[in-house]
C-alpha positions as MATLAB code, in Angstrom:
seq = 'MISLIIAITAGIGTFLTLQETTELHIVWNTIFAVLVVIVLQLSFGLIFRKKITAVTDTIQQVIMEGQEKVQRKANMFQQKPAGGMKHMQKLLEKDQHVSLRKALELTDNLQPWFKWSLLLGKQVSTMKMQFNYQLGEYKEVDKLLPNCLYMEPLTVAMKMARQYKNDDPKFDKTFTSKIKKFKGNKGVLLYGLYTWVLLKRGETEKAFEILTTAKEKCDNEVIYKNWEALANGKSKQFSNAGLGDEWYSLKLETPKIPKQKMQKRFR';
ca = [
       0.030   -0.075   -0.085;
       2.866    2.496    1.036;
       4.672    1.543   -2.206;
       1.561    2.534   -4.358;
       1.158    5.706   -2.423;
       4.860    6.613   -2.823;
       4.746    5.813   -6.627;
       1.547    7.797   -7.222;
       3.010   10.830   -5.204;
       6.055   10.461   -7.315;
       3.946   10.704  -10.529;
       2.011   13.555   -9.491;
       5.157   15.366   -8.586;
       6.682   14.500  -11.825;
       3.563   15.885  -13.659;
       3.544   19.205  -11.702;
       7.283   19.726  -11.990;
       7.129   19.211  -15.945;
       4.134   21.469  -16.188;
       5.917   24.400  -14.387;
       9.508   24.013  -15.832;
       8.876   22.752  -19.398;
       6.864   23.568  -22.402;
       5.711   19.954  -22.999;
       2.216   19.312  -24.045;
       0.038   18.094  -21.063;
      -0.469   14.741  -22.718;
       3.554   14.039  -22.568;
       3.717   15.129  -19.074;
       1.011   12.683  -18.207;
       2.682    9.989  -19.934;
       5.999   10.572  -18.305;
       4.289   10.761  -14.958;
       2.675    7.475  -15.527;
       5.878    5.942  -16.581;
       7.372    7.087  -13.126;
       4.486    5.386  -11.331;
       4.929    2.221  -13.256;
       8.868    2.092  -12.779;
       8.582    2.823   -9.101;
       5.877    0.129   -8.680;
       7.976   -2.479  -10.532;
      11.224   -1.521   -8.712;
       9.282   -1.990   -5.225;
       7.958   -5.078   -6.541;
      11.339   -6.582   -7.223;
      12.732   -5.634   -3.788;
       9.695   -6.874   -1.808;
       9.527  -10.001   -3.887;
      12.970  -11.032   -2.845;
      12.369  -10.515    0.583;
       8.945  -12.296    0.642;
      10.162  -15.193   -1.428;
      12.938  -15.948    1.056;
      10.385  -16.323    3.780;
       7.778  -18.420    1.797;
      10.732  -20.632    0.582;
      11.530  -21.323    4.196;
       8.076  -22.032    5.096;
       7.707  -24.462    2.112;
      11.072  -26.073    3.161;
       9.572  -26.789    6.766;
       6.465  -28.215    5.351;
       8.374  -30.423    2.872;
      10.757  -31.618    5.658;
       7.859  -32.427    7.871;
       6.105  -34.399    5.111;
       9.284  -36.383    4.358;
       9.784  -37.072    8.035;
       6.115  -38.317    8.430;
       6.531  -40.502    5.259;
       9.730  -42.051    6.470;
       8.118  -42.958    9.635;
       5.035  -44.113    8.045;
       7.135  -46.587    5.864;
       8.990  -47.659    8.934;
       5.568  -48.490   10.763;
       4.615  -50.710    7.792;
       7.917  -52.832    8.141;
       7.803  -52.755   11.985;
       4.111  -51.756   13.507;
       4.251  -49.910   16.844;
       1.090  -50.894   18.393;
      -2.319  -50.372   16.950;
      -3.385  -48.578   13.890;
      -4.937  -45.636   15.858;
      -1.671  -45.355   17.887;
       0.663  -45.197   14.924;
      -1.649  -42.465   13.321;
      -1.454  -40.362   16.293;
       2.202  -40.478   16.303;
       2.452  -39.439   12.709;
      -0.056  -36.724   13.271;
       1.928  -35.458   16.073;
       4.879  -34.969   13.928;
       3.101  -33.436   11.241;
       1.661  -30.733   13.814;
       5.272  -29.954   14.714;
       6.205  -28.784   11.199;
       2.630  -27.038   10.782;
       3.097  -25.019   13.964;
       6.797  -24.126   12.942;
       5.520  -22.994    9.473;
       2.705  -21.048   11.119;
       5.174  -19.300   13.452;
       7.230  -18.292   10.223;
       4.253  -16.525    8.739;
       4.902  -13.734   11.299;
       7.984  -12.781    9.599;
       6.050  -11.480    6.651;
       3.971   -9.091    8.779;
       6.318   -5.983    8.210;
       5.583   -6.249    4.629;
       1.859   -6.086    4.690;
       1.666   -2.293    4.516;
       3.926   -2.395    1.272;
       1.658   -4.928   -0.480;
      -2.200   -4.707   -1.149;
      -2.779   -8.529   -1.189;
       0.075   -9.857    0.840;
      -1.990   -9.656    4.153;
      -4.692  -11.619    2.496;
      -2.280  -14.234    1.005;
      -0.781  -14.654    4.469;
      -4.203  -14.998    6.130;
      -4.934  -17.790    3.561;
      -1.743  -19.724    4.490;
      -2.389  -19.331    8.207;
      -6.129  -20.450    7.967;
      -4.787  -23.549    5.881;
      -2.366  -24.499    8.541;
      -4.687  -23.955   11.298;
      -7.374  -26.131    9.648;
      -4.919  -28.986    9.447;
      -4.184  -28.524   13.173;
      -7.825  -28.530   14.043;
      -7.767  -24.998   15.485;
     -11.254  -24.288   14.132;
     -11.880  -21.077   16.080;
      -8.650  -19.453   14.637;
      -9.896  -20.600   11.265;
     -13.248  -18.909   11.483;
     -11.416  -15.667   12.371;
      -9.295  -15.771    9.541;
     -11.771  -16.800    6.906;
     -13.198  -13.490    6.093;
      -9.622  -12.328    5.080;
      -8.609  -14.986    2.809;
      -8.159  -15.316   -0.906;
     -10.452  -17.889   -2.488;
      -8.165  -18.668   -5.472;
      -8.002  -22.504   -5.080;
     -10.655  -25.153   -4.680;
      -9.196  -26.426   -1.524;
      -9.520  -22.972    0.288;
     -13.118  -22.567   -0.854;
     -13.791  -26.166    0.369;
     -12.407  -25.415    3.718;
     -14.527  -22.337    4.053;
     -17.767  -24.445    2.920;
     -16.778  -27.136    5.471;
     -16.734  -24.644    8.359;
     -20.009  -23.141    7.199;
     -21.544  -26.530    7.286;
     -20.208  -27.132   10.570;
     -21.443  -23.842   11.906;
     -24.858  -24.094   10.183;
     -24.254  -20.960    8.351;
     -27.112  -20.257    5.986;
     -24.508  -18.843    3.406;
     -23.304  -22.289    2.759;
     -25.255  -22.927   -0.399;
     -24.586  -19.287   -1.698;
     -20.716  -19.844   -1.415;
     -21.001  -22.945   -3.556;
     -23.156  -21.335   -5.999;
     -20.855  -18.239   -6.422;
     -17.395  -20.005   -6.023;
     -17.931  -22.963   -8.418;
     -18.245  -20.716  -11.495;
     -14.529  -19.999  -11.037;
     -13.229  -23.414  -11.455;
     -13.752  -25.068  -14.766;
     -13.505  -28.897  -15.633;
     -12.011  -31.020  -12.942;
     -10.954  -28.148  -10.713;
     -14.419  -28.293   -9.297;
     -14.530  -31.973   -8.497;
     -13.924  -31.317   -4.742;
     -16.486  -28.678   -4.310;
     -19.221  -30.790   -6.177;
     -18.223  -33.687   -3.866;
     -18.431  -31.734   -0.795;
     -21.693  -29.969   -1.707;
     -23.385  -33.106   -2.625;
     -22.128  -34.708    0.412;
     -23.719  -32.256    2.548;
     -26.951  -32.332    0.695;
     -27.191  -36.008    1.438;
     -26.380  -35.455    5.096;
     -29.445  -32.874    4.883;
     -31.602  -35.373    3.252;
     -31.782  -33.504   -0.027;
     -31.107  -36.534   -2.287;
     -32.981  -35.220   -5.401;
     -30.914  -31.864   -5.139;
     -27.684  -33.838   -4.623;
     -28.472  -35.832   -7.990;
     -29.305  -32.767  -10.099;
     -25.988  -31.245   -8.899;
     -24.073  -34.548   -9.777;
     -25.816  -34.566  -13.159;
     -24.482  -30.935  -13.901;
     -20.973  -31.987  -12.289;
     -20.834  -35.256  -14.492;
     -21.192  -32.861  -17.657;
     -18.563  -30.507  -16.652;
     -16.031  -32.813  -15.051;
     -14.487  -35.956  -16.283;
     -13.901  -37.748  -12.926;
     -14.746  -41.238  -11.915;
     -15.735  -40.395   -8.266;
     -18.317  -37.950   -9.722;
     -19.672  -40.510  -12.195;
     -19.854  -43.452   -9.453;
     -21.672  -41.171   -7.115;
     -24.143  -40.118   -9.745;
     -24.667  -43.674  -10.706;
     -25.182  -44.776   -7.069;
     -28.072  -41.851   -6.687;
     -29.464  -42.699  -10.177;
     -29.972  -46.344   -8.916;
     -31.363  -45.241   -5.481;
     -28.253  -46.415   -3.622;
     -27.321  -43.235   -1.701;
     -25.527  -45.204    0.901;
     -22.914  -46.165   -1.865;
     -22.116  -42.499   -2.082;
     -18.358  -41.979   -1.232;
     -15.675  -39.300   -1.800;
     -13.040  -41.479   -0.675;
     -11.709  -41.570   -4.097;
     -10.692  -37.956   -3.856;
      -7.990  -39.114   -1.392;
      -6.095  -36.591    0.767;
      -7.811  -33.771   -0.663;
     -11.085  -34.830    0.817;
      -9.863  -36.093    4.035;
      -7.980  -32.906    4.682;
     -11.384  -31.224    5.207;
     -11.780  -33.567    8.172;
     -15.447  -34.209    7.612;
     -14.678  -37.957    7.437;
     -11.513  -40.175    8.543;
     -10.236  -42.748    6.200;
     -11.324  -46.190    7.060;
      -8.633  -48.276    8.869;
      -8.168  -51.551    7.283;
      -8.662  -54.368    9.853;
      -5.431  -56.218   10.913;
      -5.744  -59.792    9.960;
      -4.640  -61.965   13.047;
      -2.649  -65.029   11.908;
      -3.706  -68.157   13.873;
      -0.661  -69.943   15.455;
      -0.672  -73.823   15.329;
       1.654  -75.823   17.320;
];
């Protein structure tokens, strides 16, 4: 924001100076003033981008290292189980939360640059909201949602999931307005979430109508199978499990843990 004010002020100053000290036509004075604004904005942008990129790269590195650590431990558990499945899941989740909290703390390093950039504050709010969502800090999520940018389906889905949990009457409106932004398979998660909620509310016919629309716009097996299930009157077969981590990251359902087969021992 400050960078824009400085650039505009410099532009106006350039225009007034040229008007008073030269005999150039007002059109040329305006062109030179606009060029000053553009050059200054680009210069500020390059300076801030380096600073901001350095912080965001560190945040991404922390997340990546955390994911790799969790993956290594998950592979180790497959070879040498440590207790039951639920116990192992809690251990993996604990490690994941450590990296998420560290990344969340690092976002504070971007705060000094908010006043220099119009969108940076909203971008950071979006990151913090997603980190808090994964941590299960839903009160903080609800505080951050109004200041987020909704450029990705997952961010919109998180907002819709919270609206569903909070019985927010704007839930349907959010889907209707946001789904227009995402063409093709980019809208699969939102269609899956919306129809899942409709079924929870007992609105099977509306869910079928939405899936019929989704089937025409998306080339996705999960959408088609769910449409087929409702078309055959088998709503209990509806499942978004095929959407994988993206679906389960909304924490509306938990993955089914396969039962461990106990081997019988014979003497």
